[in-house]
Coordinates of C-alpha atoms and ligand atoms in Angstrom, one line a residue:
M566 CA 14.1 -29.1 18.2
Q567 CA 11.3 -31.7 17.8
Q568 CA 9.3 -29.4 15.5
F569 CA 12.5 -28.8 13.5
D570 CA 13.2 -32.5 13.2
A571 CA 9.6 -33.2 12.3
K572 CA 9.8 -30.7 9.4
I573 CA 13.0 -32.1 8.1
E574 CA 11.5 -35.6 8.3
K575 CA 8.4 -34.6 6.4
D576 CA 10.3 -32.6 3.8
V577 CA 8.8 -29.3 4.9
N578 CA 11.1 -26.4 4.1
I579 CA 12.7 -24.5 7.0
E580 CA 12.0 -20.8 6.6
P581 CA 14.1 -17.8 7.9
K582 CA 11.8 -17.1 10.9
D583 CA 11.5 -20.7 12.0
W584 CA 13.6 -21.9 14.9
M585 CA 16.6 -23.9 13.8
P586 CA 19.7 -25.3 15.6
D587 CA 22.7 -23.1 15.6
D588 CA 24.8 -25.7 13.8
Y589 CA 22.2 -25.9 11.0
R590 CA 22.4 -22.1 10.6
K591 CA 26.2 -22.0 10.6
H592 CA 26.4 -24.9 8.1
L593 CA 24.1 -23.1 5.8
I594 CA 25.9 -19.7 6.1
R595 CA 29.1 -21.5 5.2
Q596 CA 27.8 -23.4 2.2
I597 CA 25.5 -20.7 0.8
S598 CA 28.2 -18.0 1.1
Q599 CA 30.8 -20.2 -0.5
H600 CA 28.4 -20.8 -3.3
A601 CA 27.8 -17.1 -3.7
H602 CA 31.5 -16.3 -3.7
S603 CA 32.0 -19.0 -6.3
E604 CA 29.5 -17.4 -8.7
V605 CA 31.1 -14.0 -8.4
I606 CA 34.8 -15.1 -8.5
G607 CA 33.7 -17.4 -11.4
M608 CA 33.1 -14.2 -13.5
Q609 CA 36.9 -13.6 -13.6
P610 CA 38.2 -16.5 -15.8
E611 CA 35.4 -15.9 -18.3
G612 CA 35.7 -12.1 -18.2
N613 CA 39.2 -12.7 -19.5
W614 CA 37.8 -13.5 -22.9
I615 CA 35.1 -10.8 -23.4
S616 CA 37.4 -8.6 -25.4
R617 CA 38.7 -11.5 -27.4
A618 CA 35.5 -13.4 -28.3
P619 CA 35.8 -14.6 -31.9
S620 CA 32.5 -13.0 -33.1
L621 CA 29.9 -10.5 -32.0
R622 CA 27.4 -13.3 -31.4
A623 CA 29.9 -15.1 -29.2
K624 CA 30.7 -11.9 -27.3
K625 CA 27.0 -11.1 -26.6
I626 CA 26.4 -14.6 -25.3
L627 CA 29.5 -14.6 -23.1
L628 CA 28.5 -11.1 -21.7
A629 CA 25.0 -12.4 -20.9
K630 CA 26.4 -15.5 -19.2
I631 CA 28.8 -13.6 -17.0
Q632 CA 26.1 -11.2 -16.0
D633 CA 23.9 -14.2 -15.1
E634 CA 26.7 -15.4 -12.8
G635 CA 26.8 -12.1 -11.0
G636 CA 23.0 -12.4 -10.6
H637 CA 23.3 -15.9 -9.1
G638 CA 25.8 -14.5 -6.6
L639 CA 23.2 -11.9 -5.6
Y640 CA 20.4 -14.4 -5.1
L641 CA 22.7 -16.5 -3.0
Y642 CA 24.0 -13.6 -0.9
S643 CA 20.4 -12.6 -0.2
A644 CA 19.6 -16.2 0.8
A645 CA 22.6 -16.2 3.2
E646 CA 21.5 -12.8 4.7
T647 CA 18.1 -14.3 5.7
L648 CA 20.2 -16.4 8.2
G649 CA 21.2 -13.3 10.1
I650 CA 24.6 -12.3 8.6
S651 CA 25.3 -9.2 6.5
R652 CA 26.7 -9.0 3.0
D653 CA 29.6 -7.0 4.4
E654 CA 30.5 -9.7 6.9
L655 CA 30.3 -12.4 4.1
I656 CA 32.6 -10.4 1.9
Q657 CA 35.0 -9.7 4.8
Q658 CA 35.2 -13.5 5.5
L659 CA 36.1 -14.1 1.8
H660 CA 38.8 -11.4 1.9
D661 CA 40.2 -12.7 5.2
G662 CA 40.5 -16.2 3.8
K663 CA 37.9 -17.6 6.2
A664 CA 35.4 -18.5 3.5
K665 CA 36.3 -20.6 0.5
Y666 CA 35.0 -20.4 -3.1
S667 CA 35.0 -23.3 -5.6
S668 CA 38.5 -24.7 -6.5
I669 CA 37.7 -24.6 -10.2
F670 CA 38.0 -20.9 -10.5
N671 CA 41.7 -20.9 -9.6
Y672 CA 42.7 -22.2 -13.1
P673 CA 43.5 -19.9 -16.0
T674 CA 41.6 -19.6 -19.2
L675 CA 44.3 -19.8 -21.8
T676 CA 42.3 -20.1 -25.1
W677 CA 38.8 -19.6 -26.4
A678 CA 38.2 -23.3 -26.1
D679 CA 38.5 -22.8 -22.3
I680 CA 35.3 -20.8 -22.4
G681 CA 33.7 -23.8 -24.1
A682 CA 35.1 -26.1 -21.5
I683 CA 33.9 -23.9 -18.6
G684 CA 30.3 -23.7 -20.0
W685 CA 30.1 -27.4 -20.8
L686 CA 32.1 -29.0 -18.0
V687 CA 32.0 -26.5 -15.1
D688 CA 28.4 -25.4 -15.6
G689 CA 27.6 -29.0 -16.4
A690 CA 29.0 -30.1 -13.0
A691 CA 27.4 -27.2 -11.3
I692 CA 24.0 -28.2 -12.7
V693 CA 24.2 -31.8 -11.5
N694 CA 25.0 -30.4 -8.0
Q695 CA 22.4 -27.7 -8.1
V696 CA 19.5 -29.8 -9.5
S697 CA 20.0 -31.9 -6.4
L698 CA 20.1 -28.8 -4.2
Q699 CA 16.7 -27.6 -5.5
R700 CA 15.3 -30.0 -2.9
T701 CA 17.6 -28.7 -0.1
S702 CA 15.7 -28.1 3.2
Y703 CA 16.2 -24.4 3.6
G704 CA 13.5 -22.5 1.7
P705 CA 15.5 -19.4 0.4
Y706 CA 18.4 -21.6 -0.8
S707 CA 16.1 -24.1 -2.5
R708 CA 14.2 -21.3 -4.3
A709 CA 17.5 -19.6 -5.4
M710 CA 18.6 -23.0 -6.8
I711 CA 15.4 -23.5 -8.9
R712 CA 15.9 -20.1 -10.6
I713 CA 19.7 -20.6 -11.0
C714 CA 19.3 -24.0 -12.6
K715 CA 17.0 -22.6 -15.4
E716 CA 19.8 -20.2 -16.4
E717 CA 22.6 -22.7 -16.0
S718 CA 21.1 -25.0 -18.6
F719 CA 21.6 -22.3 -21.2
H720 CA 25.2 -21.8 -20.0
Q721 CA 25.9 -25.5 -20.4
R722 CA 24.6 -25.5 -23.9
Q723 CA 26.6 -22.4 -25.0
G724 CA 29.7 -24.2 -23.8
Y725 CA 28.9 -27.4 -25.6
E726 CA 28.1 -25.4 -28.8
I727 CA 31.6 -23.8 -28.6
M728 CA 33.2 -27.2 -28.2
A729 CA 31.1 -28.8 -31.0
N730 CA 31.9 -26.0 -33.4
M731 CA 35.6 -26.3 -32.7
M732 CA 35.5 -30.1 -33.2
N733 CA 33.9 -29.4 -36.6
G734 CA 36.6 -26.9 -37.5
S735 CA 40.3 -27.1 -38.5
A736 CA 42.9 -29.5 -37.0
A737 CA 44.3 -26.6 -34.9
Q738 CA 40.8 -25.9 -33.5
R739 CA 40.2 -29.6 -32.7
E740 CA 43.6 -29.7 -30.9
M741 CA 42.7 -26.6 -28.9
A742 CA 39.3 -28.1 -27.8
Q743 CA 41.0 -31.3 -26.8
D744 CA 43.7 -29.4 -24.9
A745 CA 41.0 -27.5 -23.0
M746 CA 39.2 -30.8 -22.2
N747 CA 42.5 -32.2 -20.9
R748 CA 43.0 -29.3 -18.5
W749 CA 39.5 -28.9 -17.3
W750 CA 38.3 -32.5 -16.8
W751 CA 40.0 -33.3 -13.6
P752 CA 39.4 -29.9 -11.9
S753 CA 35.7 -30.3 -12.8
L754 CA 35.6 -33.7 -11.0
M755 CA 37.1 -31.9 -8.0
M756 CA 34.2 -29.4 -7.9
F757 CA 32.1 -32.1 -6.2
G758 CA 34.5 -32.1 -3.1
P759 CA 36.4 -34.9 -1.4
H760 CA 35.3 -38.5 -1.4
D761 CA 32.3 -39.2 0.9
S762 CA 34.6 -41.0 3.4
D763 CA 36.8 -37.9 3.6
S764 CA 34.1 -35.3 3.7
P765 CA 33.6 -33.8 7.2
H766 CA 30.4 -32.0 6.5
T767 CA 28.4 -34.6 4.6
G768 CA 27.1 -36.4 7.7
N769 CA 25.2 -33.4 9.0
A770 CA 24.4 -32.1 5.6
M771 CA 22.5 -35.4 4.7
K772 CA 20.9 -35.6 8.2
W773 CA 19.5 -32.1 7.8
K774 CA 18.7 -32.6 4.1
I775 CA 20.9 -29.6 3.1
K776 CA 22.6 -32.0 0.7
R777 CA 20.3 -34.5 -0.9
Q778 CA 23.0 -36.6 -2.5
S779 CA 26.6 -37.1 -1.5
N780 CA 29.7 -35.8 -3.3
D781 CA 30.6 -39.2 -4.9
I782 CA 27.1 -39.9 -6.1
L783 CA 26.8 -36.5 -7.8
R784 CA 30.3 -36.8 -9.3
Q785 CA 29.4 -40.2 -10.8
K786 CA 26.2 -38.8 -12.3
F787 CA 28.3 -36.0 -13.9
I788 CA 30.8 -38.5 -15.4
D789 CA 28.1 -40.8 -16.8
K790 CA 26.3 -38.0 -18.5
T791 CA 29.4 -36.2 -19.8
V792 CA 31.3 -39.2 -21.3
Q793 CA 28.5 -39.7 -23.9
Q794 CA 28.5 -36.0 -24.8
A795 CA 32.3 -36.0 -25.3
E796 CA 31.9 -39.1 -27.6
V797 CA 29.3 -37.4 -29.8
I798 CA 31.6 -34.5 -30.7
G799 CA 34.8 -36.6 -30.8
L800 CA 36.6 -35.5 -27.7
T801 CA 38.6 -37.9 -25.6
I802 CA 38.3 -37.9 -21.8
P803 CA 41.8 -37.7 -20.4
D804 CA 41.5 -40.8 -18.1
K805 CA 43.1 -44.0 -19.1
D806 CA 41.2 -45.9 -16.4
L807 CA 37.8 -44.7 -17.6
R808 CA 35.6 -47.7 -18.7
W809 CA 32.0 -48.8 -18.6
N810 CA 31.2 -51.1 -15.7
E811 CA 28.3 -53.3 -17.0
S812 CA 27.4 -54.7 -13.5
K813 CA 27.3 -51.3 -11.9
K814 CA 25.8 -49.6 -15.0
C815 CA 28.1 -46.6 -14.7
Y816 CA 31.7 -45.6 -15.6
D817 CA 34.7 -46.6 -13.4
H818 CA 37.2 -43.8 -13.4
G819 CA 40.8 -43.1 -12.4
E820 CA 41.8 -41.5 -9.0
I821 CA 41.6 -37.8 -8.6
N822 CA 44.8 -35.9 -7.6
W823 CA 43.7 -34.9 -4.1
N824 CA 47.1 -33.3 -3.4
E825 CA 46.3 -30.8 -6.2
F826 CA 42.8 -30.3 -4.8
N827 CA 44.1 -29.6 -1.3
E828 CA 46.8 -27.2 -2.6
V829 CA 44.1 -25.3 -4.6
I830 CA 41.6 -25.0 -1.8
N831 CA 44.4 -23.9 0.6
G832 CA 45.3 -20.9 -1.6
N833 CA 48.1 -22.3 -3.7
G834 CA 46.4 -22.9 -7.1
P835 CA 47.6 -21.3 -10.3
C836 CA 45.3 -18.2 -9.9
N837 CA 44.3 -18.0 -6.3
K838 CA 46.2 -14.8 -5.5
Q839 CA 45.2 -13.1 -8.7
R840 CA 41.5 -13.9 -8.1
M841 CA 41.5 -12.6 -4.6
S842 CA 43.5 -9.4 -5.4
N843 CA 41.1 -8.6 -8.3
H844 CA 38.1 -9.1 -6.0
I845 CA 39.6 -6.9 -3.2
Q846 CA 40.5 -4.2 -5.7
A847 CA 37.0 -4.2 -7.3
H848 CA 35.4 -4.1 -3.9
Q849 CA 37.4 -1.1 -2.8
E850 CA 36.9 0.7 -6.1
G851 CA 33.1 0.0 -5.8
E852 CA 32.8 1.6 -2.4
W853 CA 31.4 4.9 -3.8
V854 CA 28.8 3.0 -5.8
R855 CA 27.6 1.2 -2.7
K856 CA 27.5 4.4 -0.7
A857 CA 25.6 6.2 -3.5
A858 CA 23.1 3.4 -3.8
T859 CA 22.5 3.3 -0.1
A860 CA 22.1 7.1 0.1
Y861 CA 19.6 7.0 -2.8
A862 CA 17.6 4.2 -1.1
N863 CA 17.6 6.1 2.2
K864 CA 16.5 9.3 0.5
N865 CA 13.6 7.4 -1.1
K866 CA 12.6 5.9 2.3
Q867 CA 12.5 9.4 3.8
L868 CA 10.3 10.7 1.0
V869 CA 7.9 7.8 1.4
N870 CA 7.7 8.4 5.2
Q871 CA 7.1 12.2 4.8
Ligands
BYC243 N1 36.2 -26.1 -3.9 O1 32.9 -31.8 3.8 P1 33.0 -31.3 2.4 C1 29.2 -22.0 -10.9 C2 35.8 -27.7 0.9 S1 29.6 -21.7 -9.3 C3 36.6 -25.4 -2.7 O2 32.6 -32.2 1.3 P2 30.5 -29.8 1.8 C4 29.8 -21.1 -12.0 C5 34.5 -27.5 1.7 O3 34.0 -26.2 1.6 C6 28.9 -23.1 -8.4 N2 36.4 -26.0 -1.5 O4 32.1 -29.9 2.3 C7 30.1 -19.8 -11.7 C8 35.0 -27.8 3.1 O5 35.8 -26.8 3.6 P3 35.3 -25.8 4.8 C9 29.7 -23.6 -7.3 C10 35.8 -27.2 -1.5 O6 30.2 -28.4 2.0 C11 30.6 -19.0 -12.7 C12 36.0 -29.0 2.8 O7 36.4 -28.8 1.5 N3 28.9 -24.6 -6.6 O8 28.5 -22.9 -11.2 O9 29.7 -30.8 2.5 C13 30.9 -19.5 -13.9 C14 35.4 -30.3 3.1 O10 34.4 -30.6 2.1 C15 35.4 -27.9 -2.6 C16 28.7 -24.7 -5.3 O11 29.3 -23.9 -4.6 C17 35.7 -27.3 -3.9 N4 35.4 -27.9 -5.0 O12 30.6 -30.1 0.2 C18 30.6 -20.8 -14.2 C19 27.8 -25.8 -4.8 N5 34.8 -29.1 -2.3 O13 34.0 -25.1 4.4 C20 30.0 -21.6 -13.2 C21 27.3 -25.6 -3.4 C22 34.9 -29.1 -0.9 O14 35.1 -26.6 6.0 N6 28.2 -26.3 -2.5 N7 35.5 -28.0 -0.5 O15 36.4 -24.8 5.0 C23 28.2 -27.6 -2.3 O16 27.4 -28.4 -2.8 C24 29.1 -28.2 -1.2 O17 29.5 -27.1 -0.4 C25 30.4 -28.9 -1.8 C26 31.3 -29.4 -0.7 C27 29.9 -30.1 -2.6 C28 31.2 -28.0 -2.7

């Protein structure tokens, strides 16, 4: 325990074979697996628009982005597996409702502008959180974050480009972009989790340097950065209480609807049931692929050993 504490104190990464307290291991399995599930479930709202992208260029970019999200899920499942849990167990926890995924992916993508809003706001919020997590204390999670952040910055730019193009377009396109902004702004703020005073896991997460900054600090960073980006392209943030606070040098903002947040994370958001049933169906239909891949890998192992 003393060696573990000393490493945390000196910012030395904890690696899979190092001794670690059980609660640290459990905390990481919970957070990393929820993060992995979010990446994979997050492919669904965007996948909804692959066949309806407005140009071949837009379609190619969207396909590449969604493929990246699947890849992020794989890096993260691999990081979680180093803690002694199998991929099958992690997926089972998701299907049994024991593991969560990000609240944001329970909202529908109604128009093409929603793809812009996801890239700009959702990936933008994810980047703020993940840049901070690059310095998390668990080595495999930290390394996965470094790689993921590089790709997410492209995602954020593709979303902003869609929004900027629509704001330069017709009145109907500007209206569509503003409508997407109105629907995605508050759920994006909820991605950072409850206020610090209501966050049961933040105490341990900060003590063990799993989280380097709290939910509220990261949310504030995201707001301060995004307000200016919205202004540049002429979008209005749907918060009447949003104003610059000169003494604090940051934006004050209105209260988040925590009832809505709690409903969504407890399975009652607009798309929770659809997201889970799609995931379960895809998992069942993919069983033969997993079996074939495992058989192929085992066959190769046998050949090497002969
Ligand atoms: N949604 O004590 P707290 C992406 C839960 S995907 C759902 O503050 P913690 C992308 C929380 O789990 C990137 N649940 O917890 C993909 C806990 O419940 P449990 C997603 C939430 O862990 C495709 C309870 O509320 N990013 O970028 O200290 C396309 C109390 O919360 C949420 C990550 O996953 C939520 N928003 O802090 C496009 C980041 N918030 O577990 C883009 C990694 C809270 O006790 N995760 N809860 O049942 C984290 O940084 C932290 O886990 C959180 C929560 C900040 C989310």
